PDB file of C-alpha atoms in Angstrom:
ATOM      1  CA  MET K   1      -9.026 -24.558  34.041  1.00 50.00           C
ATOM      2  CA  GLY K   2      -6.771 -22.129  32.124  1.00 51.00           C
ATOM      3  CA  LYS K   3      -9.647 -20.876  29.989  1.00 48.00           C
ATOM      4  CA  LYS K   4     -11.980 -20.411  32.933  1.00 47.00           C
ATOM      5  CA  ILE K   5      -9.462 -18.438  34.925  1.00 46.00           C
ATOM      6  CA  LEU K   6      -8.437 -16.369  31.956  1.00 50.00           C
ATOM      7  CA  MET K   7     -11.988 -15.421  31.147  1.00 48.00           C
ATOM      8  CA  ALA K   8     -13.129 -15.066  34.904  1.00 47.00           C
ATOM      9  CA  CYS K   9      -7.479  -4.591  32.061  1.00 36.00           C
ATOM     10  CA  ILE K  10       5.318  18.880  26.337  1.00 29.00           C
ATOM     11  CA  LEU K  11       5.501  21.893  24.473  1.00 28.00           C
ATOM     12  CA  ALA K  12       7.065  24.902  26.258  1.00 28.00           C
ATOM     13  CA  PHE K  13       4.309  27.163  25.008  1.00 25.00           C
ATOM     14  CA  LEU K  14       0.859  25.977  24.061  1.00 28.00           C
ATOM     15  CA  PHE K  15      -0.867  27.862  21.323  1.00 25.00           C
ATOM     16  CA  PRO K  16      -4.661  27.815  21.262  1.00 25.00           C
ATOM     17  CA  TYR K  17      -4.997  24.075  21.153  1.00 25.00           C
ATOM     18  CA  ILE K  18      -8.416  22.649  21.008  1.00 27.00           C
ATOM     19  CA  ILE K  19     -11.274  22.115  21.276  1.00 25.00           C
ATOM     20  CA  THR K  20     -14.641  21.434  19.899  1.00 24.00           C
ATOM     21  CA  LEU K  21     -16.672  18.547  21.163  1.00 28.00           C
ATOM     22  CA  ALA K  22     -19.731  17.116  19.495  1.00 26.00           C
ATOM     23  CA  TRP K  23     -22.140  15.015  21.484  1.00 28.00           C
ATOM     24  CA  THR K  24     -20.258  12.079  20.074  1.00 32.00           C
ATOM     25  CA  GLY K  25     -17.314  12.844  22.284  1.00 38.00           C
ATOM     26  CA  LYS K  26     -15.079  13.637  19.320  1.00 40.00           C
ATOM     27  CA  VAL K  27     -12.307  16.036  20.196  1.00 42.00           C
ATOM     28  CA  GLU K  28     -11.083  18.012  17.226  1.00 41.00           C
ATOM     29  CA  GLU K  29      -7.901  20.017  17.263  1.00 43.00           C
ATOM     30  CA  LYS K  30      -5.953  22.284  14.973  1.00 40.00           C
ATOM     31  CA  LYS K  31      -2.433  20.990  14.613  1.00 47.00           C
ATOM     32  CA  GLU K  32       0.197  20.775  11.913  1.00 44.00           C
ATOM     33  CA  MET K  33      -0.003  16.974  11.993  1.00 66.00           C
ATOM     34  CA  PRO K  34      -3.615  15.789  12.244  1.00 73.00           C
ATOM     35  CA  ILE K  35      -4.674  12.302  13.187  1.00 77.00           C
ATOM     36  CA  THR K  36      -4.329   9.859  10.302  1.00 84.00           C
ATOM     37  CA  LEU K  37      -7.742   8.330   9.738  1.00 89.00           C
ATOM     38  CA  SER K  38      -7.974   4.576   9.410  1.00 90.00           C
ATOM     39  CA  GLY K  39     -11.193   4.167   7.459  1.00 92.00           C
ATOM     40  CA  LYS K  40     -12.422   1.870  10.216  1.00 96.00           C
ATOM     41  CA  ARG K  41     -15.323   3.143  12.284  1.00 96.00           C
ATOM     42  CA  VAL K  42     -16.868   2.824  15.691  1.00 97.00           C
ATOM     43  CA  ILE K  43     -20.637   3.140  15.420  1.00 96.00           C
ATOM     44  CA  LEU K  44     -21.811   5.190  18.395  1.00 94.00           C
ATOM     45  CA  ASP K  45     -25.114   3.481  19.084  1.00 91.00           C
ATOM     46  CA  ARG K  46     -25.981   5.659  22.057  1.00 86.00           C
ATOM     47  CA  LYS K  47     -29.242   7.046  23.310  1.00 80.00           C
ATOM     48  CA  GLY K  48     -30.502   9.876  21.141  1.00 70.00           C
ATOM     49  CA  GLY K  49     -29.157   8.642  17.841  1.00 74.00           C
ATOM     50  CA  GLU K  50     -26.465   6.805  15.978  1.00 81.00           C
ATOM     51  CA  THR K  51     -23.373   8.253  14.354  1.00 90.00           C
ATOM     52  CA  ALA K  52     -19.808   7.137  13.668  1.00 94.00           C
ATOM     53  CA  MET K  53     -16.218   8.035  14.506  1.00 95.00           C
ATOM     54  CA  ASP K  54     -13.025   6.839  12.906  1.00 97.00           C
ATOM     55  CA  VAL K  55     -11.161   4.484  15.224  1.00 97.00           C
ATOM     56  CA  GLU K  56      -8.187   6.878  15.398  1.00 97.00           C
ATOM     57  CA  GLU K  57     -10.464   9.713  16.541  1.00 96.00           C
ATOM     58  CA  TYR K  58     -12.153   7.445  19.054  1.00 97.00           C
ATOM     59  CA  LEU K  59      -8.965   6.091  20.638  1.00 98.00           C
ATOM     60  CA  PRO K  60      -7.860   9.160  22.680  1.00 97.00           C
ATOM     61  CA  GLY K  61     -11.037   8.918  24.769  1.00 97.00           C
ATOM     62  CA  VAL K  62     -10.305   5.241  25.379  1.00 98.00           C
ATOM     63  CA  VAL K  63      -6.633   5.590  26.288  1.00 98.00           C
ATOM     64  CA  ALA K  64      -7.440   8.518  28.592  1.00 98.00           C
ATOM     65  CA  LYS K  65      -9.703   6.208  30.563  1.00 97.00           C
ATOM     66  CA  GLN K  66      -7.401   3.199  30.557  1.00 98.00           C
ATOM     67  CA  MET K  67      -4.073   4.710  31.663  1.00 98.00           C
ATOM     68  CA  PRO K  68      -2.988   7.762  33.696  1.00 97.00           C
ATOM     69  CA  ALA K  69      -1.715  10.455  31.322  1.00 97.00           C
ATOM     70  CA  ASP K  70       1.448  10.912  33.386  1.00 97.00           C
ATOM     71  CA  TYR K  71       2.636   7.317  32.977  1.00 98.00           C
ATOM     72  CA  GLY K  72       5.086   8.389  30.277  1.00 97.00           C
ATOM     73  CA  LYS K  73       5.143   8.821  26.509  1.00 98.00           C
ATOM     74  CA  GLU K  74       6.183   5.292  25.604  1.00 98.00           C
ATOM     75  CA  ALA K  75       3.828   3.625  28.085  1.00 98.00           C
ATOM     76  CA  LEU K  76       0.958   5.658  26.606  1.00 98.00           C
ATOM     77  CA  ARG K  77       2.026   4.686  23.081  1.00 98.00           C
ATOM     78  CA  ALA K  78       2.001   1.033  24.105  1.00 98.00           C
ATOM     79  CA  GLN K  79      -1.471   1.427  25.632  1.00 98.00           C
ATOM     80  CA  ALA K  80      -2.743   3.062  22.427  1.00 98.00           C
ATOM     81  CA  ILE K  81      -1.517   0.060  20.411  1.00 98.00           C
ATOM     82  CA  ILE K  82      -3.189  -2.284  22.894  1.00 98.00           C
ATOM     83  CA  ALA K  83      -6.513  -0.431  22.680  1.00 98.00           C
ATOM     84  CA  ARG K  84      -6.411  -0.376  18.868  1.00 98.00           C
ATOM     85  CA  THR K  85      -5.618  -4.074  18.745  1.00 98.00           C
ATOM     86  CA  TYR K  86      -8.596  -4.825  20.973  1.00 98.00           C
ATOM     87  CA  ILE K  87     -10.987  -2.755  18.825  1.00 98.00           C
ATOM     88  CA  TYR K  88      -9.735  -4.311  15.593  1.00 98.00           C
ATOM     89  CA  GLY K  89     -10.152  -7.734  17.149  1.00 98.00           C
ATOM     90  CA  LYS K  90     -13.775  -6.935  17.940  1.00 98.00           C
ATOM     91  CA  MET K  91     -14.270  -5.882  14.324  1.00 97.00           C
ATOM     92  CA  ASN K  92     -13.383  -9.434  13.293  1.00 95.00           C
ATOM     93  CA  GLY K  93     -12.127  -8.387   9.866  1.00 94.00           C
ATOM     94  CA  GLN K  94     -14.897  -5.893   9.194  1.00 96.00           C
ATOM     95  CA  LYS K  95     -14.600  -2.105   8.777  1.00 96.00           C
ATOM     96  CA  GLU K  96     -16.782  -1.114  11.689  1.00 96.00           C
ATOM     97  CA  VAL K  97     -18.011  -2.181  15.090  1.00 97.00           C
ATOM     98  CA  LYS K  98     -20.778  -0.960  17.363  1.00 95.00           C
ATOM     99  CA  GLU K  99     -19.600   0.834  20.468  1.00 96.00           C
ATOM    100  CA  SER K 100     -21.942  -1.294  22.565  1.00 94.00           C
ATOM    101  CA  ASP K 101     -20.090  -4.414  21.380  1.00 96.00           C
ATOM    102  CA  LEU K 102     -16.739  -3.133  22.577  1.00 97.00           C
ATOM    103  CA  HIS K 103     -17.623  -3.243  26.273  1.00 95.00           C
ATOM    104  CA  MET K 104     -14.984  -0.626  27.020  1.00 94.00           C
ATOM    105  CA  ASP K 105     -15.083   2.739  28.755  1.00 94.00           C
ATOM    106  CA  TYR K 106     -14.684   5.999  26.833  1.00 94.00           C
ATOM    107  CA  LEU K 107     -14.220   9.518  28.177  1.00 96.00           C
ATOM    108  CA  GLU K 108     -15.657  12.672  26.667  1.00 93.00           C
ATOM    109  CA  GLN K 109     -14.144  16.123  27.143  1.00 90.00           C
ATOM    110  CA  LYS K 110     -16.041  17.049  30.309  1.00 93.00           C
ATOM    111  CA  GLN K 111     -15.111  13.742  31.877  1.00 96.00           C
ATOM    112  CA  MET K 112     -11.440  14.227  31.006  1.00 96.00           C
ATOM    113  CA  GLU K 113     -11.451  17.740  32.464  1.00 95.00           C
ATOM    114  CA  LYS K 114     -13.036  16.450  35.653  1.00 95.00           C
ATOM    115  CA  MET K 115     -10.495  13.654  35.934  1.00 96.00           C
ATOM    116  CA  TRP K 116      -7.382  15.699  35.128  1.00 97.00           C
ATOM    117  CA  GLY K 117      -8.513  19.152  36.268  1.00 96.00           C
ATOM    118  CA  SER K 118      -8.895  22.141  33.954  1.00 92.00           C
ATOM    119  CA  GLU K 119      -5.261  23.247  34.337  1.00 94.00           C
ATOM    120  CA  ALA K 120      -3.818  19.853  33.420  1.00 95.00           C
ATOM    121  CA  PHE K 121      -6.376  19.026  30.741  1.00 96.00           C
ATOM    122  CA  VAL K 122      -4.553  20.453  27.712  1.00 96.00           C
ATOM    123  CA  THR K 123      -1.204  18.862  28.567  1.00 97.00           C
ATOM    124  CA  SER K 124      -2.770  15.532  29.494  1.00 97.00           C
ATOM    125  CA  TYR K 125      -4.975  15.368  26.418  1.00 97.00           C
ATOM    126  CA  GLN K 126      -2.041  16.277  24.198  1.00 97.00           C
ATOM    127  CA  ALA K 127      -0.012  13.396  25.654  1.00 97.00           C
ATOM    128  CA  VAL K 128      -2.816  10.911  25.006  1.00 97.00           C
ATOM    129  CA  GLU K 129      -3.557  12.202  21.509  1.00 97.00           C
ATOM    130  CA  GLU K 130       0.134  12.093  20.581  1.00 97.00           C
ATOM    131  CA  ALA K 131       0.303   8.476  21.740  1.00 98.00           C
ATOM    132  CA  VAL K 132      -2.535   7.610  19.376  1.00 97.00           C
ATOM    133  CA  ARG K 133      -1.292   9.698  16.442  1.00 97.00           C
ATOM    134  CA  SER K 134       2.284   8.417  16.646  1.00 97.00           C
ATOM    135  CA  THR K 135       1.134   4.784  16.539  1.00 98.00           C
ATOM    136  CA  ALA K 136      -1.608   5.213  13.929  1.00 97.00           C
ATOM    137  CA  GLY K 137      -2.749   1.882  12.518  1.00 97.00           C
ATOM    138  CA  THR K 138      -0.333  -0.223  14.576  1.00 98.00           C
ATOM    139  CA  VAL K 139      -1.644  -3.451  16.093  1.00 98.00           C
ATOM    140  CA  ILE K 140      -0.183  -6.515  17.799  1.00 98.00           C
ATOM    141  CA  THR K 141      -0.190  -9.929  16.126  1.00 98.00           C
ATOM    142  CA  CYS K 142       1.075 -13.403  16.961  1.00 97.00           C
ATOM    143  CA  ASN K 143       1.284 -16.124  14.328  1.00 95.00           C
ATOM    144  CA  GLY K 144      -0.456 -13.778  11.909  1.00 95.00           C
ATOM    145  CA  ASN K 145      -3.484 -13.120  14.102  1.00 97.00           C
ATOM    146  CA  LEU K 146      -4.445 -10.220  16.333  1.00 98.00           C
ATOM    147  CA  ILE K 147      -3.770 -11.047  19.964  1.00 98.00           C
ATOM    148  CA  GLU K 148      -6.139 -10.598  22.858  1.00 98.00           C
ATOM    149  CA  PRO K 149      -4.161  -7.752  24.472  1.00 98.00           C
ATOM    150  CA  LEU K 150      -4.882  -8.344  28.143  1.00 98.00           C
ATOM    151  CA  PHE K 151      -3.598  -5.697  30.543  1.00 98.00           C
ATOM    152  CA  HIS K 152      -3.853  -4.719  34.184  1.00 98.00           C
ATOM    153  CA  ARG K 153      -2.720  -1.844  36.406  1.00 98.00           C
ATOM    154  CA  ALA K 154      -0.074  -3.672  38.474  1.00 98.00           C
ATOM    155  CA  SER K 155       0.962  -7.295  38.862  1.00 98.00           C
ATOM    156  CA  SER K 156       1.749  -9.103  42.089  1.00 98.00           C
ATOM    157  CA  GLY K 157       5.419  -8.818  41.106  1.00 97.00           C
ATOM    158  CA  MET K 158       5.235 -11.209  38.168  1.00 98.00           C
ATOM    159  CA  THR K 159       2.702 -11.500  35.358  1.00 98.00           C
ATOM    160  CA  ARG K 160       0.842 -14.724  34.664  1.00 98.00           C
ATOM    161  CA  ALA K 161       1.061 -17.487  32.063  1.00 98.00           C
ATOM    162  CA  GLY K 162      -1.753 -17.809  29.558  1.00 97.00           C
ATOM    163  CA  ASP K 163      -3.431 -20.971  28.325  1.00 96.00           C
ATOM    164  CA  GLU K 164      -2.975 -22.716  24.971  1.00 95.00           C
ATOM    165  CA  ASN K 165      -5.047 -20.033  23.256  1.00 95.00           C
ATOM    166  CA  HIS K 166      -2.800 -17.280  24.604  1.00 97.00           C
ATOM    167  CA  PRO K 167       0.776 -18.550  24.063  1.00 97.00           C
ATOM    168  CA  TYR K 168       2.097 -14.978  23.971  1.00 98.00           C
ATOM    169  CA  LEU K 169       1.213 -14.573  27.664  1.00 98.00           C
ATOM    170  CA  GLN K 170       4.284 -15.792  29.545  1.00 97.00           C
ATOM    171  CA  PRO K 171       5.328 -14.801  33.074  1.00 98.00           C
ATOM    172  CA  VAL K 172       7.732 -11.855  33.313  1.00 98.00           C
ATOM    173  CA  GLU K 173       9.096 -10.099  36.367  1.00 98.00           C
ATOM    174  CA  CYS K 174       7.691  -6.721  37.375  1.00 97.00           C
ATOM    175  CA  LYS K 175       9.540  -6.094  40.614  1.00 96.00           C
ATOM    176  CA  LYS K 176       8.735  -2.376  40.702  1.00 98.00           C
ATOM    177  CA  ASP K 177       4.988  -3.048  40.626  1.00 98.00           C
ATOM    178  CA  VAL K 178       5.170  -3.228  44.420  1.00 98.00           C
ATOM    179  CA  GLU K 179       5.658   0.568  44.321  1.00 98.00           C
ATOM    180  CA  ALA K 180       2.337   1.159  42.545  1.00 98.00           C
ATOM    181  CA  GLU K 181      -0.280   3.110  44.473  1.00 97.00           C
ATOM    182  CA  GLY K 182      -2.781   0.616  45.859  1.00 97.00           C
ATOM    183  CA  PHE K 183      -0.491  -2.389  45.335  1.00 98.00           C
ATOM    184  CA  LEU K 184      -1.212  -3.786  48.807  1.00 98.00           C
ATOM    185  CA  THR K 185      -4.823  -3.983  49.944  1.00 98.00           C
ATOM    186  CA  ILE K 186      -5.955  -5.257  53.346  1.00 98.00           C
ATOM    187  CA  VAL K 187      -9.668  -5.792  53.926  1.00 97.00           C
ATOM    188  CA  GLN K 188     -11.260  -7.039  57.150  1.00 97.00           C
ATOM    189  CA  PHE K 189     -14.508  -9.012  57.282  1.00 97.00           C
ATOM    190  CA  SER K 190     -16.666 -10.296  60.103  1.00 96.00           C
ATOM    191  CA  LYS K 191     -17.297 -14.033  59.923  1.00 96.00           C
ATOM    192  CA  ASP K 192     -20.958 -13.479  59.048  1.00 96.00           C
ATOM    193  CA  ASP K 193     -20.189 -10.950  56.324  1.00 96.00           C
ATOM    194  CA  PHE K 194     -17.513 -13.176  54.813  1.00 96.00           C
ATOM    195  CA  ALA K 195     -19.791 -16.225  54.737  1.00 95.00           C
ATOM    196  CA  ASP K 196     -22.659 -14.187  53.291  1.00 95.00           C
ATOM    197  CA  LYS K 197     -20.532 -12.852  50.447  1.00 96.00           C
ATOM    198  CA  ILE K 198     -19.104 -16.271  49.617  1.00 96.00           C
ATOM    199  CA  ASN K 199     -22.539 -17.917  49.656  1.00 94.00           C
ATOM    200  CA  LYS K 200     -23.716 -15.454  47.017  1.00 94.00           C
ATOM    201  CA  ILE K 201     -21.390 -17.172  44.547  1.00 94.00           C
ATOM    202  CA  SER K 202     -23.540 -20.301  44.455  1.00 82.00           C
ATOM    203  CA  GLY K 203     -26.563 -19.301  46.516  1.00 78.00           C
ATOM    204  CA  ASP K 204     -26.636 -22.581  48.409  1.00 81.00           C
ATOM    205  CA  GLY K 205     -25.632 -21.282  51.843  1.00 77.00           C
ATOM    206  CA  SER K 206     -23.079 -24.049  52.293  1.00 87.00           C
ATOM    207  CA  VAL K 207     -20.434 -21.867  53.945  1.00 92.00           C
ATOM    208  CA  LYS K 208     -21.138 -21.285  57.632  1.00 92.00           C
ATOM    209  CA  ALA K 209     -19.839 -18.348  59.656  1.00 94.00           C
ATOM    210  CA  ASP K 210     -18.531 -20.649  62.377  1.00 93.00           C
ATOM    211  CA  GLN K 211     -16.306 -22.347  59.774  1.00 91.00           C
ATOM    212  CA  ILE K 212     -14.439 -19.105  59.146  1.00 93.00           C
ATOM    213  CA  PRO K 213     -11.487 -18.775  58.931  1.00 94.00           C
ATOM    214  CA  GLN K 214     -10.313 -22.270  59.873  1.00 93.00           C
ATOM    215  CA  SER K 215     -11.964 -23.908  56.862  1.00 94.00           C
ATOM    216  CA  ILE K 216     -10.313 -21.591  54.317  1.00 96.00           C
ATOM    217  CA  GLN K 217      -7.607 -23.361  52.352  1.00 97.00           C
ATOM    218  CA  ILE K 218      -5.770 -22.236  49.239  1.00 97.00           C
ATOM    219  CA  VAL K 219      -5.754 -25.364  47.100  1.00 98.00           C
ATOM    220  CA  GLN K 220      -3.736 -24.130  44.145  1.00 98.00           C
ATOM    221  CA  ARG K 221      -1.800 -21.059  43.054  1.00 98.00           C
ATOM    222  CA  ASP K 222      -0.110 -20.429  39.734  1.00 98.00           C
ATOM    223  CA  ASP K 223       3.625 -19.786  39.496  1.00 97.00           C
ATOM    224  CA  SER K 224       3.038 -16.033  39.847  1.00 97.00           C
ATOM    225  CA  GLY K 225       1.178 -16.401  43.141  1.00 97.00           C
ATOM    226  CA  TYR K 226      -2.388 -15.937  41.914  1.00 98.00           C
ATOM    227  CA  VAL K 227      -5.059 -18.173  43.435  1.00 98.00           C
ATOM    228  CA  LEU K 228      -6.456 -20.769  41.049  1.00 98.00           C
ATOM    229  CA  GLN K 229      -8.530 -22.827  43.489  1.00 98.00           C
ATOM    230  CA  ILE K 230      -9.637 -22.221  47.055  1.00 97.00           C
ATOM    231  CA  GLN K 231     -11.682 -24.375  49.407  1.00 96.00           C
ATOM    232  CA  ILE K 232     -14.024 -22.740  51.922  1.00 95.00           C
ATOM    233  CA  GLY K 233     -16.050 -25.126  54.048  1.00 91.00           C
ATOM    234  CA  THR K 234     -17.040 -28.003  51.823  1.00 90.00           C
ATOM    235  CA  ARG K 235     -17.026 -25.930  48.644  1.00 92.00           C
ATOM    236  CA  THR K 236     -14.243 -25.310  46.149  1.00 95.00           C
ATOM    237  CA  PHE K 237     -14.172 -22.051  44.193  1.00 96.00           C
ATOM    238  CA  THR K 238     -11.917 -20.483  41.606  1.00 97.00           C
ATOM    239  CA  GLY K 239      -9.651 -17.690  42.766  1.00 98.00           C
ATOM    240  CA  ASP K 240     -11.538 -15.273  40.526  1.00 98.00           C
ATOM    241  CA  GLU K 241     -14.923 -16.183  41.984  1.00 98.00           C
ATOM    242  CA  VAL K 242     -13.775 -15.371  45.505  1.00 98.00           C
ATOM    243  CA  GLN K 243     -11.988 -12.208  44.364  1.00 98.00           C
ATOM    244  CA  TYR K 244     -15.168 -10.845  42.789  1.00 98.00           C
ATOM    245  CA  ALA K 245     -17.393 -11.944  45.673  1.00 97.00           C
ATOM    246  CA  LEU K 246     -15.214 -10.061  48.161  1.00 98.00           C
ATOM    247  CA  SER K 247     -14.507  -7.110  45.798  1.00 97.00           C
ATOM    248  CA  LEU K 248     -10.758  -7.619  46.032  1.00 98.00           C
ATOM    249  CA  PRO K 249      -8.568  -5.827  43.472  1.00 98.00           C
ATOM    250  CA  SER K 250      -6.678  -8.968  42.439  1.00 98.00           C
ATOM    251  CA  PRO K 251      -6.795 -12.773  42.710  1.00 98.00           C
ATOM    252  CA  SER K 252      -3.386 -12.752  44.414  1.00 98.00           C
ATOM    253  CA  TYR K 253      -4.481 -12.938  48.035  1.00 98.00           C
ATOM    254  CA  GLU K 254      -4.369 -14.824  51.307  1.00 97.00           C
ATOM    255  CA  PHE K 255      -6.605 -14.888  54.372  1.00 97.00           C
ATOM    256  CA  GLU K 256      -5.761 -14.738  58.051  1.00 95.00           C
ATOM    257  CA  ASP K 257      -7.544 -14.811  61.375  1.00 94.00           C
ATOM    258  CA  TYR K 258      -7.836 -11.254  62.689  1.00 93.00           C
ATOM    259  CA  GLU K 259      -9.633  -9.807  65.722  1.00 92.00           C
ATOM    260  CA  GLY K 260     -12.408 -12.381  65.727  1.00 92.00           C
ATOM    261  CA  GLY K 261     -12.964 -12.190  61.989  1.00 94.00           C
ATOM    262  CA  VAL K 262     -10.915 -12.675  58.888  1.00 97.00           C
ATOM    263  CA  ARG K 263      -8.893 -10.315  56.769  1.00 97.00           C
ATOM    264  CA  ALA K 264      -7.713 -10.541  53.206  1.00 97.00           C
ATOM    265  CA  VAL K 265      -4.224  -9.437  52.231  1.00 98.00           C
ATOM    266  CA  CYS K 266      -4.231  -8.757  48.490  1.00 98.00           C
ATOM    267  CA  ARG K 267      -1.328  -7.861  46.174  1.00 98.00           C
ATOM    268  CA  GLY K 268      -1.533  -6.224  42.776  1.00 98.00           C
ATOM    269  CA  ILE K 269      -4.318  -4.524  40.838  1.00 98.00           C
ATOM    270  CA  GLY K 270      -6.118  -6.520  38.173  1.00 98.00           C
ATOM    271  CA  HIS K 271      -5.994 -10.064  36.828  1.00 98.00           C
ATOM    272  CA  GLY K 272      -2.219 -10.147  36.284  1.00 98.00           C
ATOM    273  CA  TYR K 273      -2.248 -11.306  32.643  1.00 98.00           C
ATOM    274  CA  GLY K 274      -0.225  -9.572  29.946  1.00 98.00           C
ATOM    275  CA  PHE K 275       0.714  -5.888  30.079  1.00 98.00           C
ATOM    276  CA  SER K 276       1.356  -4.318  33.471  1.00 98.00           C
ATOM    277  CA  GLN K 277       0.640  -0.618  33.133  1.00 98.00           C
ATOM    278  CA  TYR K 278       2.753   0.339  36.128  1.00 98.00           C
ATOM    279  CA  GLY K 279       5.537  -1.892  34.899  1.00 98.00           C
ATOM    280  CA  ALA K 280       5.307  -0.129  31.520  1.00 98.00           C
ATOM    281  CA  LYS K 281       5.491   3.246  33.286  1.00 98.00           C
ATOM    282  CA  CYS K 282       8.718   2.208  34.986  1.00 98.00           C
ATOM    283  CA  LYS K 283      10.217   0.941  31.732  1.00 98.00           C
ATOM    284  CA  SER K 284       9.187   4.144  29.935  1.00 98.00           C
ATOM    285  CA  GLU K 285      11.054   6.108  32.606  1.00 98.00           C
ATOM    286  CA  GLU K 286      14.085   3.875  31.987  1.00 98.00           C
ATOM    287  CA  GLY K 287      14.084   4.795  28.291  1.00 98.00           C
ATOM    288  CA  TRP K 288      12.338   1.770  26.817  1.00 98.00           C
ATOM    289  CA  THR K 289      10.333   2.321  23.625  1.00 98.00           C
ATOM    290  CA  ALA K 290       6.712   1.236  23.321  1.00 98.00           C
ATOM    291  CA  GLU K 291       7.757  -1.478  20.906  1.00 98.00           C
ATOM    292  CA  LYS K 292      10.300  -2.884  23.368  1.00 98.00           C
ATOM    293  CA  ILE K 293       7.834  -2.647  26.244  1.00 98.00           C
ATOM    294  CA  LEU K 294       5.182  -4.586  24.339  1.00 98.00           C
ATOM    295  CA  ALA K 295       7.690  -7.263  23.326  1.00 98.00           C
ATOM    296  CA  TYR K 296       8.553  -7.704  27.009  1.00 98.00           C
ATOM    297  CA  PHE K 297       4.986  -8.309  28.123  1.00 98.00           C
ATOM    298  CA  TYR K 298       3.732 -10.208  25.047  1.00 98.00           C
ATOM    299  CA  LYS K 299       6.117 -12.852  23.704  1.00 98.00           C
ATOM    300  CA  ASN K 300       6.687 -13.797  20.040  1.00 97.00           C
ATOM    301  CA  ILE K 301       4.609 -10.897  18.722  1.00 98.00           C
ATOM    302  CA  VAL K 302       4.848  -8.817  15.564  1.00 98.00           C
ATOM    303  CA  LEU K 303       3.674  -5.211  15.345  1.00 98.00           C
ATOM    304  CA  LYS K 304       2.091  -4.391  12.021  1.00 96.00           C
ATOM    305  CA  SER K 305       0.112  -1.581  10.411  1.00 93.00           C
ATOM    306  CA  GLU K 306      -3.449  -2.227   9.391  1.00 84.00           C
TER     307      GLU K 306
END
């Protein structure tokens, strides 16, 4: 069950700073302290050709996508270490990996400018690039092996325990996650719409609209409040299956009868395992270092340079 659930994320004055961008998405900058190259490469197997970028040059575009640039210096540094650990894990001991095998999003310059706005672009990019440069080569290990650095935007208030393959994932409190934008989501469904979405999980049409919501029963939650099993009609589903079918932001939810239909009340953003980005933001604001933040969310880890 554990495996299935786990499977089912400023300078006062700025001198001319940047910025040339090849089609590869590589941002080059002129600074006194350039990025330290790792010698490990991401092969950009995109349409129109194939080229390569050093992992350290690739990472700013990844971190920019994964975490808001205003989440704080130490939270961004922690996210950079997480992203590097993930990429190195996908390399499986080799010196390179195809971008298509990473299954992760990457932002190019135009996308960053659109996301941050042209006025905030330089400051935001600088924050992300500094997070990568200042952690160059650093990855997370447990018992000598790279961890699977699971992360999410905001927990339900407590992160979740991992299975036997993820012993470093242990529940920790994240009380301030309730302050995250989008923490509480309420979605209303008609009975027919709800049944239709649930039946798409298995395609057997076993859930009937007239059974909703009285036949909905949460069978099992984990200690952090996330749904593990739920019965609807005569069928039992995993919490993740129902979350995805209903497009809910998290598997920490409950259902209630509402105005002739049913509504979902959902807490948190993401699967709840590992690193809470909003929790890291709060700890960064409290003066925690990236190293201390990571040791809070991943237990019994060692940070090392590759």
